[in-house]
PDB file of C-alpha atoms and ligand atoms in Angstrom:
ATOM      1  CA  MET A   1      91.960  90.980  62.177  1.00 96.00           C
ATOM      2  CA  ARG A   2      95.212  92.213  61.803  1.00 98.00           C
ATOM      3  CA  ILE A   3      97.470  90.397  64.632  1.00 98.00           C
ATOM      4  CA  ALA A   4     100.959  91.366  65.774  1.00 98.00           C
ATOM      5  CA  ILE A   5     103.093  88.285  67.469  1.00 98.00           C
ATOM      6  CA  LEU A   6     106.160  90.190  69.459  1.00 98.00           C
ATOM      7  CA  SER A   7     108.510  87.399  69.771  1.00 98.00           C
ATOM      8  CA  ARG A   8     112.505  87.353  69.232  1.00 96.00           C
ATOM      9  CA  ASN A   9     112.252  84.540  66.536  1.00 96.00           C
ATOM     10  CA  GLU A  10     110.260  83.944  63.915  1.00 96.00           C
ATOM     11  CA  ASN A  11     111.643  80.278  63.983  1.00 97.00           C
ATOM     12  CA  LEU A  12     110.769  79.356  67.807  1.00 97.00           C
ATOM     13  CA  TYR A  13     107.725  77.025  67.376  1.00 98.00           C
ATOM     14  CA  SER A  14     105.189  78.479  69.686  1.00 98.00           C
ATOM     15  CA  THR A  15     105.771  81.959  67.353  1.00 98.00           C
ATOM     16  CA  ARG A  16     105.774  79.644  64.295  1.00 98.00           C
ATOM     17  CA  ARG A  17     102.674  77.904  65.202  1.00 98.00           C
ATOM     18  CA  LEU A  18     101.044  81.270  66.236  1.00 98.00           C
ATOM     19  CA  LYS A  19     101.406  82.600  62.744  1.00 98.00           C
ATOM     20  CA  GLU A  20     100.144  79.794  60.940  1.00 98.00           C
ATOM     21  CA  ALA A  21      96.919  78.920  63.686  1.00 98.00           C
ATOM     22  CA  ALA A  22      95.899  83.010  63.187  1.00 98.00           C
ATOM     23  CA  GLU A  23      96.989  82.772  59.387  1.00 98.00           C
ATOM     24  CA  ALA A  24      94.566  79.848  59.051  1.00 98.00           C
ATOM     25  CA  ARG A  25      91.378  81.450  60.446  1.00 98.00           C
ATOM     26  CA  GLY A  26      91.704  84.588  57.870  1.00 98.00           C
ATOM     27  CA  HIS A  27      94.041  86.784  59.687  1.00 98.00           C
ATOM     28  CA  GLN A  28      96.881  89.280  58.729  1.00 98.00           C
ATOM     29  CA  VAL A  29      99.948  88.622  60.878  1.00 98.00           C
ATOM     30  CA  ASP A  30     103.432  90.579  61.667  1.00 98.00           C
ATOM     31  CA  ILE A  31     105.653  89.206  63.932  1.00 98.00           C
ATOM     32  CA  ILE A  32     107.856  91.767  65.487  1.00 98.00           C
ATOM     33  CA  ASP A  33     111.171  91.666  66.979  1.00 98.00           C
ATOM     34  CA  THR A  34     110.290  92.832  70.059  1.00 98.00           C
ATOM     35  CA  LEU A  35     114.160  94.674  70.954  1.00 98.00           C
ATOM     36  CA  HIS A  36     114.042  96.274  67.325  1.00 98.00           C
ATOM     37  CA  CYS A  37     110.824  97.822  68.382  1.00 98.00           C
ATOM     38  CA  TYR A  38     111.427 101.451  69.829  1.00 97.00           C
ATOM     39  CA  MET A  39     109.160 104.803  70.659  1.00 94.00           C
ATOM     40  CA  ASP A  40     108.469 108.068  71.255  1.00 88.00           C
ATOM     41  CA  ILE A  41     106.482 107.713  74.177  1.00 86.00           C
ATOM     42  CA  THR A  42     106.172 111.514  74.727  1.00 88.00           C
ATOM     43  CA  SER A  43     103.799 112.194  71.459  1.00 79.00           C
ATOM     44  CA  ASN A  44      99.951 112.551  72.429  1.00 84.00           C
ATOM     45  CA  SER A  45      99.288 110.252  69.771  1.00 89.00           C
ATOM     46  CA  PRO A  46     101.635 107.132  70.763  1.00 93.00           C
ATOM     47  CA  LYS A  47     102.976 104.602  68.139  1.00 95.00           C
ATOM     48  CA  VAL A  48     105.507 102.031  67.964  1.00 97.00           C
ATOM     49  CA  ARG A  49     108.566 102.484  65.361  1.00 97.00           C
ATOM     50  CA  TYR A  50     109.996  99.574  63.517  1.00 97.00           C
ATOM     51  CA  ASN A  51     112.363 100.035  61.206  1.00 97.00           C
ATOM     52  CA  GLY A  52     111.728 103.602  60.756  1.00 97.00           C
ATOM     53  CA  GLU A  53     108.432 103.409  60.520  1.00 97.00           C
ATOM     54  CA  ASP A  54     105.247 103.427  62.316  1.00 96.00           C
ATOM     55  CA  LEU A  55     103.750  99.881  62.753  1.00 97.00           C
ATOM     56  CA  PRO A  56      99.544 100.001  61.567  1.00 96.00           C
ATOM     57  CA  GLN A  57      97.030 100.033  64.259  1.00 96.00           C
ATOM     58  CA  TYR A  58      96.481  96.250  65.322  1.00 97.00           C
ATOM     59  CA  ASP A  59      94.141  94.615  66.327  1.00 97.00           C
ATOM     60  CA  ALA A  60      95.600  92.311  68.665  1.00 98.00           C
ATOM     61  CA  VAL A  61      99.298  92.106  69.844  1.00 98.00           C
ATOM     62  CA  ILE A  62     100.681  88.445  71.422  1.00 98.00           C
ATOM     63  CA  PRO A  63     103.117  89.127  73.733  1.00 98.00           C
ATOM     64  CA  ARG A  64     106.048  86.355  73.564  1.00 98.00           C
ATOM     65  CA  ILE A  65     108.592  88.151  75.851  1.00 97.00           C
ATOM     66  CA  GLY A  66     111.178  85.849  77.079  1.00 93.00           C
ATOM     67  CA  SER A  67     112.602  86.339  80.637  1.00 90.00           C
ATOM     68  CA  SER A  68     115.467  87.909  79.980  1.00 92.00           C
ATOM     69  CA  ILE A  69     114.092  91.105  78.226  1.00 95.00           C
ATOM     70  CA  THR A  70     111.094  91.266  80.616  1.00 96.00           C
ATOM     71  CA  PHE A  71     112.119  94.672  80.819  1.00 97.00           C
ATOM     72  CA  TYR A  72     112.133  95.809  77.902  1.00 98.00           C
ATOM     73  CA  GLY A  73     109.436  93.805  76.781  1.00 98.00           C
ATOM     74  CA  THR A  74     106.850  95.235  78.749  1.00 98.00           C
ATOM     75  CA  ALA A  75     107.563  98.897  78.001  1.00 98.00           C
ATOM     76  CA  VAL A  76     107.050  97.911  74.369  1.00 98.00           C
ATOM     77  CA  VAL A  77     103.879  95.772  75.614  1.00 98.00           C
ATOM     78  CA  ARG A  78     102.592  98.992  77.692  1.00 98.00           C
ATOM     79  CA  GLN A  79     102.790 101.209  74.475  1.00 97.00           C
ATOM     80  CA  PHE A  80     100.830  99.430  72.272  1.00 97.00           C
ATOM     81  CA  GLU A  81      98.462  99.367  75.555  1.00 97.00           C
ATOM     82  CA  MET A  82      98.799 103.048  74.930  1.00 95.00           C
ATOM     83  CA  MET A  83      97.353 102.811  71.440  1.00 95.00           C
ATOM     84  CA  ASN A  84      94.254 101.076  73.182  1.00 95.00           C
ATOM     85  CA  THR A  85      95.654  97.881  71.005  1.00 97.00           C
ATOM     86  CA  PHE A  86      94.517  94.355  72.680  1.00 97.00           C
ATOM     87  CA  CYS A  87      97.217  92.990  73.979  1.00 98.00           C
ATOM     88  CA  VAL A  88      96.353  89.425  75.387  1.00 98.00           C
ATOM     89  CA  ASN A  89      98.570  89.638  78.056  1.00 98.00           C
ATOM     90  CA  GLU A  90      98.551  92.798  79.778  1.00 98.00           C
ATOM     91  CA  SER A  91     102.454  94.676  80.453  1.00 98.00           C
ATOM     92  CA  ILE A  92     101.270  94.934  84.294  1.00 98.00           C
ATOM     93  CA  ALA A  93     100.388  91.214  84.534  1.00 98.00           C
ATOM     94  CA  ILE A  94     103.341  89.756  83.045  1.00 98.00           C
ATOM     95  CA  SER A  95     105.749  91.880  85.322  1.00 97.00           C
ATOM     96  CA  ARG A  96     104.072  90.404  87.797  1.00 95.00           C
ATOM     97  CA  SER A  97     104.647  86.755  86.826  1.00 96.00           C
ATOM     98  CA  ARG A  98     108.482  87.219  86.303  1.00 93.00           C
ATOM     99  CA  ASP A  99     109.014  87.790  90.142  1.00 90.00           C
ATOM    100  CA  LYS A 100     108.203  84.856  92.030  1.00 89.00           C
ATOM    101  CA  LEU A 101     107.963  86.305  95.219  1.00 93.00           C
ATOM    102  CA  ARG A 102     105.672  88.946  93.827  1.00 95.00           C
ATOM    103  CA  SER A 103     103.332  86.406  92.323  1.00 96.00           C
ATOM    104  CA  LEU A 104     103.324  84.147  95.577  1.00 97.00           C
ATOM    105  CA  GLN A 105     102.260  86.930  97.807  1.00 97.00           C
ATOM    106  CA  LEU A 106      99.605  87.621  95.070  1.00 98.00           C
ATOM    107  CA  LEU A 107      98.727  84.109  95.024  1.00 98.00           C
ATOM    108  CA  SER A 108      98.465  83.908  98.869  1.00 98.00           C
ATOM    109  CA  ARG A 109      96.077  86.678  99.320  1.00 98.00           C
ATOM    110  CA  LYS A 110      93.745  85.116  97.349  1.00 97.00           C
ATOM    111  CA  GLY A 111      93.500  81.335  99.136  1.00 97.00           C
ATOM    112  CA  ILE A 112      95.270  79.612  96.508  1.00 98.00           C
ATOM    113  CA  GLY A 113      97.414  76.494  97.660  1.00 98.00           C
ATOM    114  CA  LEU A 114     100.751  76.905  97.632  1.00 98.00           C
ATOM    115  CA  PRO A 115     104.315  75.697  99.062  1.00 97.00           C
ATOM    116  CA  ARG A 116     104.910  76.967 102.196  1.00 97.00           C
ATOM    117  CA  THR A 117     107.268  79.529 101.621  1.00 96.00           C
ATOM    118  CA  GLY A 118     109.695  81.926 103.220  1.00 94.00           C
ATOM    119  CA  PHE A 119     111.557  85.351 102.401  1.00 92.00           C
ATOM    120  CA  ALA A 120     114.551  87.424 104.559  1.00 86.00           C
ATOM    121  CA  SER A 121     117.508  89.414 104.115  1.00 83.00           C
ATOM    122  CA  LYS A 122     119.253  88.599 106.601  1.00 81.00           C
ATOM    123  CA  PRO A 123     121.395  85.478 107.184  1.00 78.00           C
ATOM    124  CA  ASP A 124     120.348  86.078 111.181  1.00 81.00           C
ATOM    125  CA  LYS A 125     116.741  84.644 110.426  1.00 83.00           C
ATOM    126  CA  ILE A 126     118.503  81.810 108.376  1.00 88.00           C
ATOM    127  CA  GLN A 127     117.242  79.008 111.481  1.00 90.00           C
ATOM    128  CA  ASP A 128     113.727  80.609 111.800  1.00 91.00           C
ATOM    129  CA  LEU A 129     113.025  81.135 108.384  1.00 91.00           C
ATOM    130  CA  ILE A 130     114.139  77.157 107.929  1.00 94.00           C
ATOM    131  CA  ARG A 131     112.168  76.140 110.811  1.00 94.00           C
ATOM    132  CA  ASN A 132     108.897  78.360 109.351  1.00 93.00           C
ATOM    133  CA  VAL A 133     108.803  76.013 106.248  1.00 94.00           C
ATOM    134  CA  GLY A 134     108.862  72.804 108.177  1.00 94.00           C
ATOM    135  CA  GLY A 135     112.710  71.841 108.031  1.00 94.00           C
ATOM    136  CA  ALA A 136     114.921  70.125 105.689  1.00 94.00           C
ATOM    137  CA  PRO A 137     115.174  69.059 103.187  1.00 96.00           C
ATOM    138  CA  LEU A 138     113.915  72.501 101.407  1.00 96.00           C
ATOM    139  CA  VAL A 139     114.419  73.852  98.033  1.00 96.00           C
ATOM    140  CA  ILE A 140     116.368  77.163  97.783  1.00 95.00           C
ATOM    141  CA  LYS A 141     115.178  79.348  94.533  1.00 92.00           C
ATOM    142  CA  LEU A 142     116.746  82.509  93.144  1.00 89.00           C
ATOM    143  CA  LEU A 143     113.188  85.010  92.900  1.00 83.00           C
ATOM    144  CA  GLU A 144     114.000  85.417  89.100  1.00 76.00           C
ATOM    145  CA  GLY A 145     114.769  82.117  87.753  1.00 77.00           C
ATOM    146  CA  THR A 146     113.780  79.829  84.758  1.00 80.00           C
ATOM    147  CA  GLN A 147     113.762  76.548  83.085  1.00 85.00           C
ATOM    148  CA  GLY A 148     115.131  75.497  86.487  1.00 86.00           C
ATOM    149  CA  ILE A 149     118.217  76.921  86.471  1.00 88.00           C
ATOM    150  CA  GLY A 150     118.437  78.365  90.210  1.00 89.00           C
ATOM    151  CA  VAL A 151     116.440  76.110  91.733  1.00 94.00           C
ATOM    152  CA  VAL A 152     118.229  73.625  94.645  1.00 94.00           C
ATOM    153  CA  LEU A 153     117.566  71.128  96.809  1.00 96.00           C
ATOM    154  CA  ALA A 154     118.884  71.174 100.183  1.00 96.00           C
ATOM    155  CA  GLU A 155     118.567  67.366 101.742  1.00 96.00           C
ATOM    156  CA  THR A 156     119.917  68.529 105.491  1.00 96.00           C
ATOM    157  CA  THR A 157     119.529  72.076 107.319  1.00 94.00           C
ATOM    158  CA  LYS A 158     123.222  72.374 107.492  1.00 95.00           C
ATOM    159  CA  ALA A 159     123.202  72.101 104.024  1.00 95.00           C
ATOM    160  CA  ALA A 160     120.432  74.696 103.609  1.00 95.00           C
ATOM    161  CA  GLU A 161     122.149  77.222 105.928  1.00 93.00           C
ATOM    162  CA  SER A 162     125.053  76.968 103.633  1.00 93.00           C
ATOM    163  CA  VAL A 163     123.305  77.407 100.678  1.00 93.00           C
ATOM    164  CA  ILE A 164     121.305  80.032 101.809  1.00 92.00           C
ATOM    165  CA  GLU A 165     124.423  81.802 103.126  1.00 90.00           C
ATOM    166  CA  ALA A 166     126.031  81.998  99.646  1.00 91.00           C
ATOM    167  CA  PHE A 167     123.315  83.001  97.913  1.00 91.00           C
ATOM    168  CA  MET A 168     122.840  85.918 100.347  1.00 89.00           C
ATOM    169  CA  GLY A 169     126.658  86.673 100.348  1.00 90.00           C
ATOM    170  CA  LEU A 170     126.155  86.899  96.520  1.00 90.00           C
ATOM    171  CA  LYS A 171     123.555  89.714  97.776  1.00 89.00           C
ATOM    172  CA  ALA A 172     121.084  87.140  95.600  1.00 90.00           C
ATOM    173  CA  ASN A 173     117.220  87.154  96.315  1.00 90.00           C
ATOM    174  CA  ILE A 174     115.891  83.870  97.325  1.00 90.00           C
ATOM    175  CA  LEU A 175     113.030  82.208  98.507  1.00 92.00           C
ATOM    176  CA  VAL A 176     112.996  79.242 100.890  1.00 95.00           C
ATOM    177  CA  GLN A 177     110.183  76.688 100.138  1.00 96.00           C
ATOM    178  CA  GLU A 178     109.078  73.439 101.496  1.00 96.00           C
ATOM    179  CA  PHE A 179     110.524  70.280  99.178  1.00 97.00           C
ATOM    180  CA  ILE A 180     107.121  68.625  98.180  1.00 97.00           C
ATOM    181  CA  LYS A 181     108.611  65.718  97.971  1.00 95.00           C
ATOM    182  CA  GLU A 182     105.402  63.268  97.730  1.00 96.00           C
ATOM    183  CA  ALA A 183     105.312  64.635  93.935  1.00 96.00           C
ATOM    184  CA  ASN A 184     108.045  62.409  93.099  1.00 95.00           C
ATOM    185  CA  GLY A 185     109.906  64.854  90.605  1.00 95.00           C
ATOM    186  CA  ALA A 186     106.273  65.281  88.617  1.00 96.00           C
ATOM    187  CA  ASP A 187     104.459  68.587  88.250  1.00 96.00           C
ATOM    188  CA  ILE A 188     101.542  69.434  86.445  1.00 98.00           C
ATOM    189  CA  ARG A 189     101.495  72.237  83.522  1.00 98.00           C
ATOM    190  CA  CYS A 190      98.067  73.783  83.371  1.00 98.00           C
ATOM    191  CA  PHE A 191      97.585  75.877  80.044  1.00 98.00           C
ATOM    192  CA  VAL A 192      94.940  78.336  80.891  1.00 98.00           C
ATOM    193  CA  VAL A 193      93.255  80.580  77.580  1.00 98.00           C
ATOM    194  CA  GLY A 194      90.269  83.078  78.713  1.00 98.00           C
ATOM    195  CA  GLY A 195      89.612  81.306  82.575  1.00 98.00           C
ATOM    196  CA  LYS A 196      89.857  77.988  80.942  1.00 98.00           C
ATOM    197  CA  VAL A 197      92.203  75.188  81.330  1.00 98.00           C
ATOM    198  CA  VAL A 198      92.152  74.064  77.381  1.00 98.00           C
ATOM    199  CA  ALA A 199      95.110  71.601  77.912  1.00 98.00           C
ATOM    200  CA  ALA A 200      97.590  69.885  80.491  1.00 98.00           C
ATOM    201  CA  MET A 201     100.629  67.808  80.835  1.00 98.00           C
ATOM    202  CA  LYS A 202     102.658  65.940  83.489  1.00 97.00           C
ATOM    203  CA  ARG A 203     106.121  66.621  83.575  1.00 96.00           C
ATOM    204  CA  GLN A 204     108.277  64.340  84.703  1.00 96.00           C
ATOM    205  CA  ALA A 205     111.695  64.430  85.946  1.00 96.00           C
ATOM    206  CA  ALA A 206     114.743  62.604  84.335  1.00 94.00           C
ATOM    207  CA  GLU A 207     115.890  59.737  86.777  1.00 93.00           C
ATOM    208  CA  GLY A 208     117.714  61.346  89.639  1.00 91.00           C
ATOM    209  CA  GLU A 209     116.768  65.011  89.061  1.00 93.00           C
ATOM    210  CA  PHE A 210     113.218  66.654  91.186  1.00 94.00           C
ATOM    211  CA  ARG A 211     113.336  69.164  88.873  1.00 94.00           C
ATOM    212  CA  SER A 212     110.364  68.835  85.922  1.00 94.00           C
ATOM    213  CA  ASN A 213     111.491  71.186  83.510  1.00 90.00           C
ATOM    214  CA  LEU A 214     111.653  69.999  80.055  1.00 86.00           C
ATOM    215  CA  HIS A 215     114.709  72.186  79.325  1.00 86.00           C
ATOM    216  CA  ARG A 216     116.457  69.587  82.145  1.00 89.00           C
ATOM    217  CA  GLY A 217     115.504  66.634  80.678  1.00 90.00           C
ATOM    218  CA  GLY A 218     112.202  66.223  82.134  1.00 92.00           C
ATOM    219  CA  THR A 219     108.912  64.119  79.472  1.00 94.00           C
ATOM    220  CA  ALA A 220     105.674  65.514  79.373  1.00 96.00           C
ATOM    221  CA  LYS A 221     102.543  63.067  78.972  1.00 95.00           C
ATOM    222  CA  LEU A 222      98.643  64.278  78.587  1.00 96.00           C
ATOM    223  CA  VAL A 223      96.839  64.225  82.019  1.00 97.00           C
ATOM    224  CA  ARG A 224      93.728  64.364  83.304  1.00 97.00           C
ATOM    225  CA  LEU A 225      92.611  67.113  85.949  1.00 98.00           C
ATOM    226  CA  THR A 226      90.843  66.792  89.295  1.00 98.00           C
ATOM    227  CA  LYS A 227      88.465  69.198  89.945  1.00 98.00           C
ATOM    228  CA  GLU A 228      90.558  70.736  92.347  1.00 98.00           C
ATOM    229  CA  GLN A 229      93.806  70.581  90.325  1.00 98.00           C
ATOM    230  CA  ARG A 230      91.409  72.795  87.790  1.00 98.00           C
ATOM    231  CA  ALA A 231      90.083  75.127  89.823  1.00 98.00           C
ATOM    232  CA  THR A 232      93.350  75.548  91.773  1.00 98.00           C
ATOM    233  CA  ALA A 233      94.339  76.556  88.050  1.00 98.00           C
ATOM    234  CA  ILE A 234      91.616  78.934  87.039  1.00 98.00           C
ATOM    235  CA  ASN A 235      92.013  80.628  89.968  1.00 98.00           C
ATOM    236  CA  ALA A 236      95.742  81.030  89.731  1.00 98.00           C
ATOM    237  CA  ALA A 237      95.663  82.441  86.277  1.00 98.00           C
ATOM    238  CA  LYS A 238      92.853  85.004  87.355  1.00 98.00           C
ATOM    239  CA  ALA A 239      94.795  86.401  90.560  1.00 98.00           C
ATOM    240  CA  MET A 240      97.588  87.305  88.265  1.00 98.00           C
ATOM    241  CA  GLY A 241      95.571  88.512  85.589  1.00 98.00           C
ATOM    242  CA  LEU A 242      96.542  86.595  82.895  1.00 98.00           C
ATOM    243  CA  ARG A 243      94.356  85.544  79.724  1.00 98.00           C
ATOM    244  CA  VAL A 244      97.325  83.060  78.385  1.00 98.00           C
ATOM    245  CA  CYS A 245      99.221  81.504  80.769  1.00 98.00           C
ATOM    246  CA  GLY A 246     100.585  78.237  82.207  1.00 98.00           C
ATOM    247  CA  VAL A 247      99.818  77.665  85.772  1.00 98.00           C
ATOM    248  CA  ASP A 248     102.429  74.546  87.594  1.00 97.00           C
ATOM    249  CA  ILE A 249     101.135  72.640  89.774  1.00 98.00           C
ATOM    250  CA  LEU A 250     102.927  70.034  92.308  1.00 98.00           C
ATOM    251  CA  ASP A 251     100.307  67.759  93.755  1.00 97.00           C
ATOM    252  CA  SER A 252     101.027  68.361  97.661  1.00 97.00           C
ATOM    253  CA  ASN A 253      99.841  66.125 100.638  1.00 95.00           C
ATOM    254  CA  HIS A 254      98.136  69.540 100.971  1.00 95.00           C
ATOM    255  CA  GLY A 255      96.059  69.170  97.978  1.00 96.00           C
ATOM    256  CA  PRO A 256      97.518  71.470  94.866  1.00 98.00           C
ATOM    257  CA  VAL A 257     100.210  73.725  95.128  1.00 98.00           C
ATOM    258  CA  VAL A 258     100.982  76.478  92.589  1.00 98.00           C
ATOM    259  CA  MET A 259     104.578  76.799  92.244  1.00 96.00           C
ATOM    260  CA  GLU A 260     104.417  79.111  89.293  1.00 94.00           C
ATOM    261  CA  VAL A 261     102.582  81.028  86.455  1.00 97.00           C
ATOM    262  CA  ASN A 262     104.592  81.539  83.540  1.00 96.00           C
ATOM    263  CA  SER A 263     103.126  84.575  81.491  1.00 98.00           C
ATOM    264  CA  SER A 264     104.833  83.438  78.147  1.00 97.00           C
ATOM    265  CA  PRO A 265     104.003  79.557  78.145  1.00 96.00           C
ATOM    266  CA  GLY A 266     105.867  77.193  75.351  1.00 96.00           C
ATOM    267  CA  LEU A 267     103.791  75.457  72.911  1.00 97.00           C
ATOM    268  CA  GLU A 268     105.531  73.174  72.029  1.00 96.00           C
ATOM    269  CA  GLY A 269     106.069  70.547  74.570  1.00 95.00           C
ATOM    270  CA  ILE A 270     102.069  70.830  75.272  1.00 97.00           C
ATOM    271  CA  GLU A 271     100.882  70.632  71.954  1.00 98.00           C
ATOM    272  CA  LYS A 272     103.394  67.609  71.439  1.00 97.00           C
ATOM    273  CA  ALA A 273     102.133  65.483  74.915  1.00 97.00           C
ATOM    274  CA  THR A 274      98.026  66.812  74.446  1.00 98.00           C
ATOM    275  CA  GLY A 275      97.604  66.675  70.462  1.00 98.00           C
ATOM    276  CA  LYS A 276      95.748  69.860  70.791  1.00 98.00           C
ATOM    277  CA  ASP A 277      96.006  72.812  68.765  1.00 98.00           C
ATOM    278  CA  VAL A 278      96.303  75.616  71.317  1.00 98.00           C
ATOM    279  CA  ALA A 279      97.442  78.031  69.244  1.00 98.00           C
ATOM    280  CA  GLY A 280      94.365  77.881  67.544  1.00 98.00           C
ATOM    281  CA  LEU A 281      92.652  78.494  71.101  1.00 98.00           C
ATOM    282  CA  ILE A 282      94.211  81.313  71.505  1.00 98.00           C
ATOM    283  CA  VAL A 283      93.216  82.855  68.123  1.00 98.00           C
ATOM    284  CA  GLU A 284      89.670  82.036  68.809  1.00 98.00           C
ATOM    285  CA  TYR A 285      90.318  83.677  72.029  1.00 98.00           C
ATOM    286  CA  ILE A 286      91.647  87.077  70.458  1.00 98.00           C
ATOM    287  CA  GLU A 287      88.732  86.309  67.967  1.00 98.00           C
ATOM    288  CA  LYS A 288      85.988  86.198  70.907  1.00 97.00           C
ATOM    289  CA  ASN A 289      87.421  88.859  73.192  1.00 97.00           C
ATOM    290  CA  ALA A 290      89.555  91.634  70.925  1.00 95.00           C
ATOM    291  CA  LYS A 291      87.502  94.636  69.383  1.00 87.00           C
ATOM    292  CA  PRO A 292      88.632  95.142  65.538  1.00 83.00           C
ATOM    293  CA  TYR A 293      90.188  98.882  65.858  1.00 79.00           C
ATOM    294  CA  SER A 294      87.908  99.563  62.428  1.00 79.00           C
ATOM    295  CA  SER A 295      85.060  98.062  64.283  1.00 81.00           C
ATOM    296  CA  ARG A 296      85.558 101.021  67.122  1.00 76.00           C
ATOM    297  CA  SER A 297      84.655 105.007  67.336  1.00 64.00           C
ATOM    298  CA  GLU A 298      88.491 106.085  67.720  1.00 60.00           C
ATOM    299  CA  GLY A 299      89.537 103.689  64.882  1.00 50.00           C
ATOM    300  CA  ARG A 300      87.327 105.243  62.512  1.00 45.00           C
ATOM    301  CA  GLY A 301      88.014 108.303  60.431  1.00 44.00           C
TER     302      GLY A 301
HETATM  303  N1  ADP B 401     108.707  73.364  96.319  1.00 81.75           N
HETATM  304  C1  ADP B 401     109.331  72.429  95.726  1.00 81.75           C
HETATM  305  N2  ADP B 401     109.327  70.909  95.377  1.00 81.75           N
HETATM  306  C2  ADP B 401     109.048  70.287  94.875  1.00 81.75           C
HETATM  307  N3  ADP B 401     109.853  70.453  93.687  1.00 81.75           N
HETATM  308  C3  ADP B 401     110.108  71.683  93.396  1.00 81.75           C
HETATM  309  C4  ADP B 401     109.664  72.303  94.444  1.00 81.75           C
HETATM  310  N4  ADP B 401     109.837  73.754  93.321  1.00 81.75           N
HETATM  311  C5  ADP B 401     110.332  73.290  92.392  1.00 81.75           C
HETATM  312  N5  ADP B 401     110.520  72.182  92.497  1.00 81.75           N
HETATM  313  C6  ADP B 401     110.761  71.288  91.129  1.00 81.75           C
HETATM  314  O1  ADP B 401     111.939  72.301  90.373  1.00 81.75           O
HETATM  315  C7  ADP B 401     111.404  72.647  89.038  1.00 81.75           C
HETATM  316  C8  ADP B 401     111.530  73.863  88.609  1.00 81.75           C
HETATM  317  O2  ADP B 401     111.563  75.354  89.858  1.00 81.75           O
HETATM  318  P1  ADP B 401     110.368  76.209  89.533  1.00 81.75           P
HETATM  319  O3  ADP B 401     109.901  77.063  90.956  1.00 81.75           O
HETATM  320  O4  ADP B 401     109.074  76.008  88.606  1.00 81.75           O
HETATM  321  O5  ADP B 401     111.587  76.987  88.670  1.00 81.75           O
HETATM  322  P2  ADP B 401     111.678  77.793  87.192  1.00 81.75           P
HETATM  323  O6  ADP B 401     111.002  78.573  87.235  1.00 81.75           O
HETATM  324  O7  ADP B 401     113.384  77.952  87.316  1.00 81.75           O
HETATM  325  O8  ADP B 401     111.303  76.618  86.343  1.00 81.75           O
HETATM  326  C9  ADP B 401     109.658  72.668  89.437  1.00 81.75           C
HETATM  327  O9  ADP B 401     109.554  72.256  87.716  1.00 81.75           O
HETATM  328  C10 ADP B 401     109.508  71.493  90.113  1.00 81.75           C
HETATM  329  O10 ADP B 401     109.612  69.546  89.152  1.00 81.75           O
HETATM  330 MG1   MG B 402     108.984  76.377  86.325  1.00 81.75          MG
END
């Protein structure tokens, strides 16, 4: 098959591994810089332009869209969808996952375990909001933060009030969330491919830190999932409509709760912690699910 990886940097571990895994299985791979793609959106034969030429009709596209380019990146993925190209994650599902509020609303509707979470735009609602999530200590989160930046732990009600007021004063949208203390600074990253958890790791925050992000100095190791954790991850991926994703779970005293679902999960941490060929499993998923363009009726002639 002919596969494109949408990525800003061919040297990133995840990009390199996906290319390597696809080539090892006999596919032809192009790494396409997402921001260098452009398009004539009104053409009746939609195409993606790249360096002055039309990109070929790929059999599959693997979007690796960083959170800093969500808007443009999803427009490019959507253009490939207009060309009937199989995209490993759909643009709409990527957009959904980039907004923590929207994600939690969708997960909640499906009855998936979540930390108690509130949202408001006016400071006069703060006290009720804090009470609703069970009081301090609590976590305050920017809607579009990533890598642990924009996640604050407020130990007391007073601290929570002033942090919330400060964020609202800056017109930043925030979530107010129950602090899952019993997780002890650990979370579980479940890597889901095609409705199955193919690898899982436990990430432990650095000493004195509650955020387990590897970018914040967390360490990762292989973990065996309970049935409940596995089901939570699979249901969360399904609710978000993501075929490949990382579902982050905290172990709370009211069962596993989903913190977030990542639509371009990194491969380095999970492959190193688990020793699994996750890139190969993604390629295998594509082989089973993407119909080669040349075998489709619209691809002939
Ligand atoms: N409600 C919570 N209770 C306890 N720890 C939390 C909570 N929310 C986030 N954390 C910790 O902070 C980290 C970052 O939060 P997260 O919501 O995943 O934001 P980001 O998108 O920046 O990674 C998580 O990996 C987890 O370790
Ligand atoms: Mg996170």
